Amino acid sequence: MKKLLRFCFLLLVLSGCSKGGDSPSTEPVDDDLDGPISRPVSGYGADGNFKVAEINFANPTYSGTNVTIFYPAGITTPRGTIFYSHPYGGEDKNYARGLFEFIAKKGFVVVFVPYPTTGVSIDDRYNTLWAGFLKAATDYPNLIDKTRVGFMGHSFGGGASIALAYKAFTDYGWGQNARFLFTMAPWYSYQITNAQLQNFPANTKMIAQVYDEDTVNDHRLAIDVFKNISISNAEKDFIYIKSATIAGYTYHTEHTMPNTRTAFDAYDYYGIYRLLDAMMDYSFNGNQAAKNVALGNGSAEQITMPGYKNETLPTLEVSDNPVPKYAQSRYEFQCGNIVNPRIGNCN
């Protein structure tokens, strides 16, 4: 039933490459993840103990849709909050429900705001995201701690999260006690200049991720922001994730990797949730031990990945000075495209 629902949802939203042609593992699986490798049972990346609750309210600038706040049920004080910007076409919150529920289970809050896929400008989409984030933070101070915030996004949302975070941090003063960015396979970044990138608050931290099989967004887009933002190397890491086949199941690293739309497997937990978990603990709670996982600069605790029997997922590649591995011609959205407002940074 789970796979059938995923397939039906895939037909309703825009999608990148699928996993067609993979054969399921013949090895036993002891949880509901695709593939033979199970989710972590302890430490960073393991599910938290909170039950998940949701609040929905009318999207202030996108009629007929709702903003959703996922939060730990029963909390009595506001919690550190992630403002999530979804990819183009990912308007349904179920697109990344696994991520949202993971955050809430760990004791934190996440805000999801849908924006229109067609019929509006890029600025309109940014404005819709911001209006939803602002209303959530204003109307639900019992849940959202504006002094401890993260901005996270994938694809279009990964590019948008940079300018949205800058607005929140510098114009509205959010994040006095904790600030971080977590971008995944980002598209072009609008509404942000090099001068603004050099003006991010000193307490900002960052993880930027790209995926080896992604042929949609040029990795140079992520590299540009990562290199030009005013975050010290000690507080940011660029992470490259490679695909692998384990017990007959291929763990893909395509553009759609971090979601439950095409696959929900160990890469969601070990490649994304584990690092995010540690980043939240380090940034929101000030746990210095968590830094070695979130921003370990290539530490064993950061890069080591799980396996099944005698096969292991590739270690994460971590760098403070990333360079592109492929020519721009590989990608649908190239850094050198004239529509890129940061075209002058495609080194």
mmCIF file of C-alpha atoms in Angstrom:
data_model
loop_
_atom_site.group_PDB
_atom_site.id
_atom_site.type_symbol
_atom_site.label_atom_id
_atom_site.label_comp_id
_atom_site.label_asym_id
_atom_site.label_seq_id
_atom_site.Cartn_x
_atom_site.Cartn_y
_atom_site.Cartn_z
ATOM 1 C CA MET A 1 0.000 0.000 0.000
ATOM 2 C CA LYS A 2 2.844 2.395 0.871
ATOM 3 C CA LYS A 3 4.448 1.970 -2.546
ATOM 4 C CA LEU A 4 1.074 2.334 -4.312
ATOM 5 C CA LEU A 5 0.366 5.618 -2.541
ATOM 6 C CA ARG A 6 3.827 6.865 -3.465
ATOM 7 C CA PHE A 7 3.234 6.007 -7.116
ATOM 8 C CA CYS A 8 -0.129 7.782 -7.167
ATOM 9 C CA PHE A 9 1.376 10.868 -5.605
ATOM 10 C CA LEU A 10 4.188 10.827 -8.153
ATOM 11 C CA LEU A 11 1.593 11.285 -10.907
ATOM 12 C CA LEU A 12 0.204 14.392 -9.250
ATOM 13 C CA VAL A 13 3.368 16.471 -8.932
ATOM 14 C CA LEU A 14 6.334 17.282 -11.079
ATOM 15 C CA SER A 15 9.089 14.790 -10.659
ATOM 16 C CA GLY A 16 12.677 14.253 -11.577
ATOM 17 C CA CYS A 17 14.118 10.937 -12.610
ATOM 18 C CA SER A 18 12.546 7.857 -11.087
ATOM 19 C CA LYS A 19 14.033 4.589 -9.905
ATOM 20 C CA GLY A 20 12.666 2.609 -12.803
ATOM 21 C CA GLY A 21 14.456 -0.634 -13.522
ATOM 22 C CA ASP A 22 15.712 -1.342 -10.006
ATOM 23 C CA SER A 23 15.128 -4.799 -8.622
ATOM 24 C CA PRO A 24 14.094 -5.008 -4.980
ATOM 25 C CA SER A 25 16.483 -6.637 -2.590
ATOM 26 C CA THR A 26 15.931 -10.316 -1.928
ATOM 27 C CA GLU A 27 17.355 -9.842 1.581
ATOM 28 C CA PRO A 28 15.036 -9.382 4.566
ATOM 29 C CA VAL A 29 14.148 -5.844 5.623
ATOM 30 C CA ASP A 30 13.289 -5.117 9.242
ATOM 31 C CA ASP A 31 11.545 -1.760 8.858
ATOM 32 C CA ASP A 32 9.505 0.201 6.318
ATOM 33 C CA LEU A 33 12.429 1.794 4.460
ATOM 34 C CA ASP A 34 13.069 0.834 0.855
ATOM 35 C CA GLY A 35 16.198 -1.254 0.419
ATOM 36 C CA PRO A 36 18.021 -3.543 2.837
ATOM 37 C CA ILE A 37 19.532 -0.950 5.206
ATOM 38 C CA SER A 38 17.401 -0.072 8.206
ATOM 39 C CA ARG A 39 17.018 3.306 9.873
ATOM 40 C CA PRO A 40 19.311 4.176 12.802
ATOM 41 C CA VAL A 41 18.148 2.853 16.152
ATOM 42 C CA SER A 42 20.184 5.252 18.283
ATOM 43 C CA GLY A 43 22.249 8.405 18.055
ATOM 44 C CA TYR A 44 21.850 11.135 15.488
ATOM 45 C CA GLY A 45 19.423 10.157 12.749
ATOM 46 C CA ALA A 46 17.354 7.895 14.985
ATOM 47 C CA ASP A 47 13.684 8.830 15.325
ATOM 48 C CA GLY A 48 12.823 10.890 18.375
ATOM 49 C CA ASN A 49 10.240 10.076 21.028
ATOM 50 C CA PHE A 50 7.763 12.909 20.471
ATOM 51 C CA LYS A 51 4.428 12.331 18.790
ATOM 52 C CA VAL A 52 3.778 14.585 15.812
ATOM 53 C CA ALA A 53 1.002 17.198 15.723
ATOM 54 C CA GLU A 54 -0.017 19.529 12.897
ATOM 55 C CA ILE A 55 -1.614 22.941 12.615
ATOM 56 C CA ASN A 56 -2.945 24.141 9.273
ATOM 57 C CA PHE A 57 -4.023 27.668 8.389
ATOM 58 C CA ALA A 58 -4.915 29.451 5.172
ATOM 59 C CA ASN A 59 -1.927 30.417 3.068
ATOM 60 C CA PRO A 60 -1.958 34.233 3.142
ATOM 61 C CA THR A 61 -1.000 34.757 -0.517
ATOM 62 C CA TYR A 62 -1.852 31.450 -2.235
ATOM 63 C CA SER A 63 -5.593 30.948 -2.191
ATOM 64 C CA GLY A 64 -6.915 27.441 -1.659
ATOM 65 C CA THR A 65 -3.787 26.107 0.047
ATOM 66 C CA ASN A 66 -2.693 25.817 3.654
ATOM 67 C CA VAL A 67 0.485 26.502 5.555
ATOM 68 C CA THR A 68 1.333 23.580 7.854
ATOM 69 C CA ILE A 69 3.235 23.644 11.121
ATOM 70 C CA PHE A 70 4.559 20.265 12.260
ATOM 71 C CA TYR A 71 5.444 20.263 15.957
ATOM 72 C CA PRO A 72 6.023 17.937 18.917
ATOM 73 C CA ALA A 73 2.688 17.172 20.547
ATOM 74 C CA GLY A 74 2.339 18.374 24.106
ATOM 75 C CA ILE A 75 5.114 20.964 24.186
ATOM 76 C CA THR A 76 4.592 23.865 26.589
ATOM 77 C CA THR A 77 7.379 26.193 25.425
ATOM 78 C CA PRO A 78 8.409 27.391 21.942
ATOM 79 C CA ARG A 79 11.032 25.297 20.174
ATOM 80 C CA GLY A 80 13.768 25.862 17.644
ATOM 81 C CA THR A 81 12.116 26.048 14.230
ATOM 82 C CA ILE A 82 13.016 25.200 10.641
ATOM 83 C CA PHE A 83 11.403 27.151 7.810
ATOM 84 C CA TYR A 84 11.294 24.798 4.833
ATOM 85 C CA SER A 85 11.154 25.891 1.174
ATOM 86 C CA HIS A 86 9.979 23.111 -1.118
ATOM 87 C CA PRO A 87 11.137 22.316 -4.661
ATOM 88 C CA TYR A 88 9.311 23.479 -7.766
ATOM 89 C CA GLY A 89 6.172 21.371 -8.070
ATOM 90 C CA GLY A 90 6.339 20.024 -4.522
ATOM 91 C CA GLU A 91 3.298 21.857 -3.186
ATOM 92 C CA ASP A 92 1.904 18.881 -1.273
ATOM 93 C CA LYS A 93 3.267 18.543 2.258
ATOM 94 C CA ASN A 94 3.365 14.764 1.782
ATOM 95 C CA TYR A 95 6.228 15.294 -0.654
ATOM 96 C CA ALA A 96 8.626 15.527 2.293
ATOM 97 C CA ARG A 97 6.472 14.311 5.165
ATOM 98 C CA GLY A 98 9.205 11.951 6.331
ATOM 99 C CA LEU A 99 11.517 14.927 6.884
ATOM 100 C CA PHE A 100 8.878 17.032 8.629
ATOM 101 C CA GLU A 101 7.829 14.268 10.977
ATOM 102 C CA PHE A 102 11.450 13.461 11.776
ATOM 103 C CA ILE A 103 12.040 17.064 12.872
ATOM 104 C CA ALA A 104 8.942 17.108 15.079
ATOM 105 C CA LYS A 105 9.757 13.727 16.620
ATOM 106 C CA LYS A 106 13.125 15.152 17.676
ATOM 107 C CA GLY A 107 11.413 17.954 19.590
ATOM 108 C CA PHE A 108 11.582 20.806 17.080
ATOM 109 C CA VAL A 109 9.157 22.648 14.799
ATOM 110 C CA VAL A 110 9.030 22.941 11.017
ATOM 111 C CA VAL A 111 6.934 25.275 8.874
ATOM 112 C CA PHE A 112 5.875 24.238 5.357
ATOM 113 C CA VAL A 113 4.510 26.839 2.926
ATOM 114 C CA PRO A 114 3.300 25.846 -0.573
ATOM 115 C CA TYR A 115 3.840 28.311 -3.418
ATOM 116 C CA PRO A 116 2.377 28.187 -6.969
ATOM 117 C CA THR A 117 4.167 26.133 -9.586
ATOM 118 C CA THR A 118 2.918 28.098 -12.592
ATOM 119 C CA GLY A 119 1.385 31.450 -13.444
ATOM 120 C CA VAL A 120 3.512 33.584 -11.129
ATOM 121 C CA SER A 121 6.983 35.140 -11.071
ATOM 122 C CA ILE A 122 9.972 34.013 -9.049
ATOM 123 C CA ASP A 123 9.536 37.061 -6.824
ATOM 124 C CA ASP A 124 5.912 36.036 -6.240
ATOM 125 C CA ARG A 125 7.045 32.599 -5.070
ATOM 126 C CA TYR A 126 9.600 34.122 -2.704
ATOM 127 C CA ASN A 127 6.934 36.486 -1.368
ATOM 128 C CA THR A 128 4.515 33.611 -0.814
ATOM 129 C CA LEU A 129 7.105 31.651 1.133
ATOM 130 C CA TRP A 130 7.994 34.652 3.274
ATOM 131 C CA ALA A 131 4.380 35.630 3.957
ATOM 132 C CA GLY A 132 3.618 32.110 5.180
ATOM 133 C CA PHE A 133 6.733 31.945 7.342
ATOM 134 C CA LEU A 134 6.016 35.355 8.866
ATOM 135 C CA LYS A 135 2.391 34.570 9.666
ATOM 136 C CA ALA A 136 3.350 31.267 11.297
ATOM 137 C CA ALA A 137 6.014 32.933 13.444
ATOM 138 C CA THR A 138 3.683 35.812 14.362
ATOM 139 C CA ASP A 139 0.543 33.809 15.116
ATOM 140 C CA TYR A 140 2.117 30.836 16.924
ATOM 141 C CA PRO A 141 4.709 32.199 19.388
ATOM 142 C CA ASN A 142 3.777 29.343 21.737
ATOM 143 C CA LEU A 143 5.335 26.920 19.238
ATOM 144 C CA ILE A 144 7.955 28.886 17.306
ATOM 145 C CA ASP A 145 11.071 30.291 18.928
ATOM 146 C CA LYS A 146 12.196 33.052 16.572
ATOM 147 C CA THR A 147 15.520 33.311 18.401
ATOM 148 C CA ARG A 148 16.506 29.806 17.230
ATOM 149 C CA VAL A 149 15.811 29.241 13.544
ATOM 150 C CA GLY A 150 17.011 27.291 10.540
ATOM 151 C CA PHE A 151 16.203 27.779 6.863
ATOM 152 C CA MET A 152 16.165 24.611 4.807
ATOM 153 C CA GLY A 153 15.233 24.001 1.192
ATOM 154 C CA HIS A 154 15.512 21.721 -1.801
ATOM 155 C CA SER A 155 16.015 22.709 -5.459
ATOM 156 C CA PHE A 156 14.046 25.956 -6.078
ATOM 157 C CA GLY A 157 13.576 26.105 -2.333
ATOM 158 C CA GLY A 158 17.280 25.532 -1.724
ATOM 159 C CA GLY A 159 18.104 28.595 -3.783
ATOM 160 C CA ALA A 160 15.287 30.616 -2.213
ATOM 161 C CA SER A 161 16.258 29.751 1.345
ATOM 162 C CA ILE A 162 19.378 31.950 1.137
ATOM 163 C CA ALA A 163 17.536 35.235 0.519
ATOM 164 C CA LEU A 164 14.689 34.279 2.863
ATOM 165 C CA ALA A 165 17.136 33.542 5.657
ATOM 166 C CA TYR A 166 18.958 36.818 5.043
ATOM 167 C CA LYS A 167 15.674 38.721 5.322
ATOM 168 C CA ALA A 168 14.741 36.901 8.528
ATOM 169 C CA PHE A 169 18.175 37.342 10.097
ATOM 170 C CA THR A 170 18.952 40.936 9.130
ATOM 171 C CA ASP A 171 15.582 42.662 8.636
ATOM 172 C CA TYR A 172 13.611 40.883 11.353
ATOM 173 C CA GLY A 173 16.324 39.860 13.796
ATOM 174 C CA TRP A 174 15.373 36.182 13.911
ATOM 175 C CA GLY A 175 17.994 33.796 15.200
ATOM 176 C CA GLN A 176 19.766 35.857 17.854
ATOM 177 C CA ASN A 177 20.527 32.615 19.711
ATOM 178 C CA ALA A 178 20.896 30.191 16.786
ATOM 179 C CA ARG A 179 20.886 30.374 12.989
ATOM 180 C CA PHE A 180 21.643 27.827 10.293
ATOM 181 C CA LEU A 181 21.152 27.048 6.605
ATOM 182 C CA PHE A 182 20.690 23.595 5.083
ATOM 183 C CA THR A 183 20.479 23.580 1.282
ATOM 184 C CA MET A 184 19.927 20.533 -0.914
ATOM 185 C CA ALA A 185 20.613 20.498 -4.684
ATOM 186 C CA PRO A 186 19.777 24.223 -4.929
ATOM 187 C CA TRP A 187 18.447 25.997 -8.021
ATOM 188 C CA TYR A 188 19.329 29.609 -8.832
ATOM 189 C CA SER A 189 19.474 32.011 -5.876
ATOM 190 C CA TYR A 190 17.564 35.250 -6.488
ATOM 191 C CA GLN A 191 17.271 38.371 -4.326
ATOM 192 C CA ILE A 192 20.755 37.926 -2.850
ATOM 193 C CA THR A 193 23.931 39.841 -3.713
ATOM 194 C CA ASN A 194 27.561 39.151 -2.895
ATOM 195 C CA ALA A 195 27.492 42.085 -0.489
ATOM 196 C CA GLN A 196 24.552 40.495 1.335
ATOM 197 C CA LEU A 197 26.222 37.081 1.350
ATOM 198 C CA GLN A 198 29.160 38.747 3.049
ATOM 199 C CA ASN A 199 26.838 40.223 5.681
ATOM 200 C CA PHE A 200 25.335 37.092 7.237
ATOM 201 C CA PRO A 201 25.353 37.194 11.049
ATOM 202 C CA ALA A 202 28.392 35.694 12.739
ATOM 203 C CA ASN A 203 26.443 32.888 14.444
ATOM 204 C CA THR A 204 25.151 31.416 11.146
ATOM 205 C CA LYS A 205 26.081 27.818 10.339
ATOM 206 C CA MET A 206 25.612 25.944 7.062
ATOM 207 C CA ILE A 207 25.382 22.555 5.392
ATOM 208 C CA ALA A 208 25.190 22.505 1.584
ATOM 209 C CA GLN A 209 24.505 19.203 -0.167
ATOM 210 C CA VAL A 210 24.668 18.048 -3.778
ATOM 211 C CA TYR A 211 23.954 14.624 -5.250
ATOM 212 C CA ASP A 212 26.113 12.786 -7.754
ATOM 213 C CA GLU A 213 23.351 11.602 -10.106
ATOM 214 C CA ASP A 214 21.605 14.982 -10.225
ATOM 215 C CA THR A 215 21.391 16.181 -13.820
ATOM 216 C CA VAL A 216 18.898 18.967 -13.090
ATOM 217 C CA ASN A 217 20.732 21.641 -11.090
ATOM 218 C CA ASP A 218 24.364 22.446 -11.798
ATOM 219 C CA HIS A 219 26.462 21.843 -8.684
ATOM 220 C CA ARG A 220 28.116 25.210 -9.332
ATOM 221 C CA LEU A 221 24.976 26.905 -8.014
ATOM 222 C CA ALA A 222 25.556 25.413 -4.579
ATOM 223 C CA ILE A 223 29.309 25.971 -4.784
ATOM 224 C CA ASP A 224 28.853 29.674 -5.595
ATOM 225 C CA VAL A 225 26.796 30.420 -2.486
ATOM 226 C CA PHE A 226 28.904 28.182 -0.265
ATOM 227 C CA LYS A 227 32.155 29.915 -1.248
ATOM 228 C CA ASN A 228 30.823 33.474 -1.151
ATOM 229 C CA ILE A 229 28.820 33.413 2.071
ATOM 230 C CA SER A 230 30.441 34.940 5.158
ATOM 231 C CA ILE A 231 30.450 31.784 7.265
ATOM 232 C CA SER A 232 33.789 30.511 8.491
ATOM 233 C CA ASN A 233 34.984 27.111 7.265
ATOM 234 C CA ALA A 234 34.723 25.874 10.850
ATOM 235 C CA GLU A 235 30.960 26.477 10.760
ATOM 236 C CA LYS A 236 30.057 25.200 7.279
ATOM 237 C CA ASP A 237 30.545 22.022 5.243
ATOM 238 C CA PHE A 238 29.871 21.145 1.606
ATOM 239 C CA ILE A 239 28.685 17.533 1.314
ATOM 240 C CA TYR A 240 28.684 15.358 -1.801
ATOM 241 C CA ILE A 241 26.654 12.129 -1.774
ATOM 242 C CA LYS A 242 27.256 9.251 -4.190
ATOM 243 C CA SER A 243 24.990 6.400 -5.245
ATOM 244 C CA ALA A 244 25.557 2.698 -4.548
ATOM 245 C CA THR A 245 23.944 -0.690 -5.013
ATOM 246 C CA ILE A 246 23.537 -2.796 -1.875
ATOM 247 C CA ALA A 247 22.088 -6.323 -1.988
ATOM 248 C CA GLY A 248 20.572 -5.628 -5.402
ATOM 249 C CA TYR A 249 18.915 -2.350 -4.392
ATOM 250 C CA THR A 250 20.251 0.923 -5.828
ATOM 251 C CA TYR A 251 20.492 3.847 -3.453
ATOM 252 C CA HIS A 252 20.091 6.665 -5.933
ATOM 253 C CA THR A 253 21.439 10.181 -5.599
ATOM 254 C CA GLU A 254 19.268 11.836 -8.216
ATOM 255 C CA HIS A 255 17.820 15.333 -7.961
ATOM 256 C CA THR A 256 14.767 14.116 -6.035
ATOM 257 C CA MET A 257 16.805 12.205 -3.481
ATOM 258 C CA PRO A 258 15.832 13.820 -0.147
ATOM 259 C CA ASN A 259 12.126 13.066 -0.086
ATOM 260 C CA THR A 260 9.473 10.381 0.134
ATOM 261 C CA ARG A 261 8.228 10.947 -3.412
ATOM 262 C CA THR A 262 10.357 8.479 -5.362
ATOM 263 C CA ALA A 263 12.051 6.516 -2.588
ATOM 264 C CA PHE A 264 12.260 6.531 1.190
ATOM 265 C CA ASP A 265 15.422 4.750 2.166
ATOM 266 C CA ALA A 266 18.603 4.833 4.233
ATOM 267 C CA TYR A 267 19.912 7.868 2.358
ATOM 268 C CA ASP A 268 17.072 9.952 3.748
ATOM 269 C CA TYR A 269 18.066 8.960 7.270
ATOM 270 C CA TYR A 270 21.851 8.751 7.056
ATOM 271 C CA GLY A 271 22.545 11.342 4.363
ATOM 272 C CA ILE A 272 20.089 14.037 5.445
ATOM 273 C CA TYR A 273 18.249 13.429 8.726
ATOM 274 C CA ARG A 274 21.357 12.382 10.657
ATOM 275 C CA LEU A 275 23.264 15.534 9.726
ATOM 276 C CA LEU A 276 20.224 17.739 10.272
ATOM 277 C CA ASP A 277 19.628 16.132 13.663
ATOM 278 C CA ALA A 278 23.173 16.937 14.720
ATOM 279 C CA MET A 279 22.939 20.460 13.288
ATOM 280 C CA MET A 280 19.777 21.141 15.294
ATOM 281 C CA ASP A 281 21.393 19.841 18.462
ATOM 282 C CA TYR A 282 24.558 21.853 17.860
ATOM 283 C CA SER A 283 22.851 25.060 16.779
ATOM 284 C CA PHE A 284 19.628 25.073 18.821
ATOM 285 C CA ASN A 285 20.958 23.386 21.972
ATOM 286 C CA GLY A 286 24.601 24.428 21.858
ATOM 287 C CA ASN A 287 25.808 20.825 22.070
ATOM 288 C CA GLN A 288 29.448 20.994 20.979
ATOM 289 C CA ALA A 289 29.671 17.205 20.603
ATOM 290 C CA ALA A 290 27.028 17.383 17.860
ATOM 291 C CA LYS A 291 29.296 19.579 15.750
ATOM 292 C CA ASN A 292 31.538 16.606 15.005
ATOM 293 C CA VAL A 293 28.655 14.970 13.138
ATOM 294 C CA ALA A 294 27.006 18.013 11.559
ATOM 295 C CA LEU A 295 30.132 20.014 10.735
ATOM 296 C CA GLY A 296 32.922 17.543 11.336
ATOM 297 C CA ASN A 297 35.060 18.694 8.399
ATOM 298 C CA GLY A 298 35.315 15.093 7.248
ATOM 299 C CA SER A 299 35.433 13.408 10.656
ATOM 300 C CA ALA A 300 34.734 9.683 10.815
ATOM 301 C CA GLU A 301 31.561 10.413 12.775
ATOM 302 C CA GLN A 302 30.345 12.648 9.960
ATOM 303 C CA ILE A 303 31.232 10.719 6.820
ATOM 304 C CA THR A 304 30.875 7.040 7.817
ATOM 305 C CA MET A 305 27.810 5.427 6.295
ATOM 306 C CA PRO A 306 26.010 2.159 7.110
ATOM 307 C CA GLY A 307 25.964 -1.082 5.201
ATOM 308 C CA TYR A 308 24.227 -4.406 4.932
ATOM 309 C CA LYS A 309 26.207 -7.592 5.469
ATOM 310 C CA ASN A 310 29.452 -7.051 3.534
ATOM 311 C CA GLU A 311 28.348 -4.055 1.438
ATOM 312 C CA THR A 312 28.596 -0.453 2.627
ATOM 313 C CA LEU A 313 27.299 2.855 1.314
ATOM 314 C CA PRO A 314 30.058 5.230 0.111
ATOM 315 C CA THR A 315 31.416 7.620 2.702
ATOM 316 C CA LEU A 316 30.231 11.206 2.394
ATOM 317 C CA GLU A 317 32.624 13.564 0.615
ATOM 318 C CA VAL A 318 33.107 16.722 2.683
ATOM 319 C CA SER A 319 34.950 19.854 1.608
ATOM 320 C CA ASP A 320 35.477 23.495 2.503
ATOM 321 C CA ASN A 321 36.703 24.179 -1.031
ATOM 322 C CA PRO A 322 34.384 22.253 -3.370
ATOM 323 C CA VAL A 323 35.002 22.039 -7.105
ATOM 324 C CA PRO A 324 32.537 20.802 -9.741
ATOM 325 C CA LYS A 325 33.040 17.240 -10.952
ATOM 326 C CA TYR A 326 31.119 17.538 -14.222
ATOM 327 C CA ALA A 327 30.813 19.946 -17.135
ATOM 328 C CA GLN A 328 27.888 22.372 -17.154
ATOM 329 C CA SER A 329 26.508 20.592 -20.211
ATOM 330 C CA ARG A 330 25.464 17.705 -17.945
ATOM 331 C CA TYR A 331 22.769 19.816 -16.293
ATOM 332 C CA GLU A 332 19.353 21.114 -17.311
ATOM 333 C CA PHE A 333 19.845 24.321 -15.302
ATOM 334 C CA GLN A 334 23.420 25.410 -15.928
ATOM 335 C CA CYS A 335 25.224 28.002 -13.866
ATOM 336 C CA GLY A 336 26.113 29.906 -17.036
ATOM 337 C CA ASN A 337 22.483 30.253 -18.134
ATOM 338 C CA ILE A 338 21.467 33.863 -18.663
ATOM 339 C CA VAL A 339 18.541 33.424 -16.262
ATOM 340 C CA ASN A 340 20.978 32.890 -13.385
ATOM 341 C CA PRO A 341 21.183 36.230 -11.541
ATOM 342 C CA ARG A 342 24.578 35.125 -10.168
ATOM 343 C CA ILE A 343 26.012 34.124 -13.541
ATOM 344 C CA GLY A 344 29.237 35.975 -12.781
ATOM 345 C CA ASN A 345 30.098 33.439 -10.064
ATOM 346 C CA CYS A 346 30.280 30.270 -12.172
ATOM 347 C CA ASN A 347 33.936 29.457 -11.615
#
